[in-house]
mmCIF file of C-alpha atoms in Angstrom:
data_model
loop_
_atom_site.group_PDB
_atom_site.id
_atom_site.type_symbol
_atom_site.label_atom_id
_atom_site.label_comp_id
_atom_site.label_asym_id
_atom_site.label_seq_id
_atom_site.Cartn_x
_atom_site.Cartn_y
_atom_site.Cartn_z
ATOM 1 C CA MET A 319 94.263 109.247 41.574
ATOM 2 C CA LYS A 320 93.741 106.411 43.819
ATOM 3 C CA LYS A 321 95.449 108.386 46.600
ATOM 4 C CA THR A 322 93.466 111.514 46.250
ATOM 5 C CA LEU A 323 90.175 109.597 46.478
ATOM 6 C CA TRP A 324 91.364 107.520 49.644
ATOM 7 C CA LEU A 325 92.252 110.992 51.313
ATOM 8 C CA ILE A 326 88.810 112.465 50.457
ATOM 9 C CA ILE A 327 87.196 109.434 51.786
ATOM 10 C CA ILE A 328 89.108 109.453 55.018
ATOM 11 C CA GLY A 329 88.538 113.344 55.493
ATOM 12 C CA ILE A 330 84.843 112.580 55.089
ATOM 13 C CA MET A 331 85.006 109.857 57.664
ATOM 14 C CA ILE A 332 86.999 112.024 60.187
ATOM 15 C CA ALA A 333 84.612 115.170 59.563
ATOM 16 C CA GLY A 334 81.727 113.032 60.084
ATOM 17 C CA CYS A 335 82.639 111.420 63.185
ATOM 18 C CA ALA A 336 84.241 114.283 65.080
ATOM 19 C CA ASP A 337 80.561 115.550 66.096
ATOM 20 C CA ASP A 338 80.235 112.257 68.122
ATOM 21 C CA ILE A 339 83.339 112.582 69.890
ATOM 22 C CA ILE A 340 82.774 114.211 73.393
ATOM 23 C CA VAL A 341 85.640 114.384 75.773
ATOM 24 C CA LYS A 342 84.933 115.244 79.345
ATOM 25 C CA PRO A 343 87.783 117.173 81.343
ATOM 26 C CA ALA A 344 89.379 115.609 84.220
ATOM 27 C CA SER A 345 87.503 115.766 87.550
ATOM 28 C CA GLU A 346 88.868 118.399 89.791
ATOM 29 C CA LEU A 347 88.434 116.056 92.581
ATOM 30 C CA ARG A 348 90.439 113.170 90.982
ATOM 31 C CA GLY A 349 92.954 111.559 93.062
ATOM 32 C CA ALA A 350 93.641 109.716 96.633
ATOM 33 C CA TYR A 351 92.671 110.760 99.891
ATOM 34 C CA GLU A 352 92.765 109.742 103.552
ATOM 35 C CA GLY A 353 90.856 110.807 106.662
ATOM 36 C CA ASP A 354 88.008 110.337 108.754
ATOM 37 C CA TYR A 355 84.076 109.148 108.214
ATOM 38 C CA ILE A 356 82.173 110.574 111.104
ATOM 39 C CA ARG A 357 78.415 109.521 111.559
ATOM 40 C CA VAL A 358 76.513 111.381 114.295
ATOM 41 C CA LYS A 359 73.182 109.889 115.388
ATOM 42 C CA SER A 360 70.551 112.055 117.317
ATOM 43 C CA VAL A 361 71.910 115.348 116.543
ATOM 44 C CA SER A 362 69.247 117.231 117.965
ATOM 45 C CA SER A 363 68.917 115.550 121.288
ATOM 46 C CA GLY A 364 72.391 114.438 122.541
ATOM 47 C CA ALA A 365 74.493 113.031 119.550
ATOM 48 C CA SER A 366 76.192 109.719 119.406
ATOM 49 C CA THR A 367 79.051 110.015 117.354
ATOM 50 C CA LYS A 368 81.180 107.146 115.640
ATOM 51 C CA THR A 369 84.385 107.676 113.682
ATOM 52 C CA GLN A 370 86.113 105.420 111.073
ATOM 53 C CA ASN A 371 89.387 106.010 109.484
ATOM 54 C CA ILE A 372 89.089 105.575 105.590
ATOM 55 C CA GLU A 373 91.060 105.943 102.090
ATOM 56 C CA TRP A 374 89.013 107.740 99.876
ATOM 57 C CA THR A 375 89.811 107.780 95.853
ATOM 58 C CA PHE A 376 87.804 110.028 93.383
ATOM 59 C CA THR A 377 88.229 108.967 89.722
ATOM 60 C CA ASP A 378 86.765 111.059 86.952
ATOM 61 C CA GLN A 379 83.251 109.538 87.490
ATOM 62 C CA LYS A 380 83.562 107.121 90.437
ATOM 63 C CA PHE A 381 84.433 107.051 93.973
ATOM 64 C CA PHE A 382 85.830 104.273 96.287
ATOM 65 C CA CYS A 383 86.144 104.131 100.179
ATOM 66 C CA GLU A 384 87.878 101.705 102.051
ATOM 67 C CA VAL A 385 88.101 101.324 105.937
ATOM 68 C CA THR A 386 91.434 101.236 107.031
ATOM 69 C CA ASP A 387 91.002 100.622 110.804
ATOM 70 C CA THR A 388 91.547 97.003 111.930
ATOM 71 C CA SER A 389 89.590 97.285 115.257
ATOM 72 C CA ASP A 390 86.235 98.424 116.197
ATOM 73 C CA VAL A 391 84.992 98.608 112.429
ATOM 74 C CA TRP A 392 81.457 99.536 112.104
ATOM 75 C CA LEU A 393 81.516 100.797 108.431
ATOM 76 C CA CYS A 394 81.608 98.718 105.286
ATOM 77 C CA ASP A 395 83.744 99.670 102.113
ATOM 78 C CA PHE A 396 81.759 101.009 99.180
ATOM 79 C CA SER A 397 82.047 102.636 96.023
ATOM 80 C CA GLY A 398 79.851 104.342 93.267
ATOM 81 C CA ASN A 399 79.443 107.211 91.016
ATOM 82 C CA TYR A 400 79.246 110.715 91.847
ATOM 83 C CA GLU A 401 78.473 114.162 90.114
ATOM 84 C CA LEU A 402 79.728 117.515 90.883
ATOM 85 C CA ALA A 403 77.217 120.174 90.171
ATOM 86 C CA ASN A 404 76.232 122.881 93.152
ATOM 87 C CA LYS A 405 76.747 119.858 95.577
ATOM 88 C CA LEU A 406 78.489 116.678 95.232
ATOM 89 C CA ILE A 407 76.013 113.736 94.626
ATOM 90 C CA LEU A 408 76.716 110.329 95.499
ATOM 91 C CA SER A 409 74.845 107.618 93.783
ATOM 92 C CA ASP A 410 74.636 103.938 92.436
ATOM 93 C CA THR A 411 76.621 102.984 95.754
ATOM 94 C CA VAL A 412 77.506 99.449 96.105
ATOM 95 C CA VAL A 413 78.471 98.064 99.278
ATOM 96 C CA ALA A 414 81.163 95.420 100.164
ATOM 97 C CA ALA A 415 79.975 91.907 101.522
ATOM 98 C CA GLN A 416 80.734 93.055 105.260
ATOM 99 C CA THR A 417 78.548 93.421 108.318
ATOM 100 C CA CYS A 418 77.595 97.003 108.783
ATOM 101 C CA ASP A 419 74.680 99.221 109.006
ATOM 102 C CA ARG A 420 73.742 100.105 105.356
ATOM 103 C CA SER A 421 72.207 103.406 106.544
ATOM 104 C CA ASP A 422 75.593 104.590 107.304
ATOM 105 C CA ILE A 423 76.688 104.567 103.789
ATOM 106 C CA PRO A 424 76.735 108.037 102.096
ATOM 107 C CA VAL A 425 74.232 108.503 99.394
ATOM 108 C CA GLY A 426 72.572 111.658 97.920
ATOM 109 C CA SER A 427 73.386 115.253 97.901
ATOM 110 C CA PHE A 428 76.364 116.714 100.195
ATOM 111 C CA GLN A 429 77.733 119.943 100.784
ATOM 112 C CA LEU A 430 81.422 120.161 99.782
ATOM 113 C CA ILE A 431 83.835 122.279 101.212
ATOM 114 C CA ARG A 432 87.378 122.749 99.741
ATOM 115 C CA LYS A 433 90.344 123.746 101.613
ATOM 116 C CA SER A 434 93.310 124.969 99.536
ATOM 117 C CA ASN A 435 96.516 124.637 101.405
ATOM 118 C CA PRO A 436 99.697 126.417 99.882
ATOM 119 C CA SER A 437 102.101 124.655 102.041
ATOM 120 C CA GLY A 438 100.612 121.197 102.102
ATOM 121 C CA PRO A 439 98.140 118.975 100.606
ATOM 122 C CA ASP A 440 94.339 120.069 99.878
ATOM 123 C CA SER A 441 91.581 118.633 101.781
ATOM 124 C CA LEU A 442 87.767 118.166 101.527
ATOM 125 C CA ILE A 443 84.947 118.304 103.711
ATOM 126 C CA ILE A 444 81.853 116.334 102.546
ATOM 127 C CA GLU A 445 78.907 116.768 104.619
ATOM 128 C CA GLN A 446 75.294 115.874 104.736
ATOM 129 C CA TYR A 447 72.427 116.350 107.519
ATOM 130 C CA ASP A 448 69.267 114.011 106.955
ATOM 131 C CA GLU A 449 66.754 115.901 108.997
ATOM 132 C CA ASP A 450 64.209 113.006 109.010
ATOM 133 C CA SER A 451 66.585 110.514 110.742
ATOM 134 C CA ASP A 452 68.493 113.274 112.619
ATOM 135 C CA VAL A 453 71.652 111.779 111.333
ATOM 136 C CA LYS A 454 74.770 113.772 110.185
ATOM 137 C CA LYS A 455 77.529 112.029 107.986
ATOM 138 C CA VAL A 456 80.556 114.167 107.606
ATOM 139 C CA ILE A 457 83.632 112.830 105.613
ATOM 140 C CA ARG A 458 87.197 114.773 106.220
ATOM 141 C CA ILE A 459 89.848 113.926 103.828
ATOM 142 C CA VAL A 460 93.307 115.122 103.118
ATOM 143 C CA LYS A 461 94.597 114.501 99.354
ATOM 144 C CA THR A 462 97.526 112.024 99.264
ATOM 145 C CA GLY A 463 98.042 111.437 95.619
#
């Protein structure tokens, strides 16, 4: 009798809690990447371009970017949250305690171009053009893990 009562109580608890459990699927971007971060200033009038080698990691909800160059470093390490809708949205960005121009850090809505490669790793192109400041930010990365 006690066993039956316990089974009923446990069954009620499981059935009552099951509605509260939301399991999000793994992100399709999840993984480690490496490549280049390219910043183009004055796109409409002559363009000044800088490129930085980076390692980029996507988890299910966060992203991390680390500069891998050892000389001529102009970009800071940064991380934040991302959302994948019609576009890639980078937000809540935290910048490492390094010297850099914070306006170079990618924040906001970006076009995402995925390139599948049957004979090698997949790659991503993440691109934003800010018309007001005439700056284009491009992240070209290849999946490494």
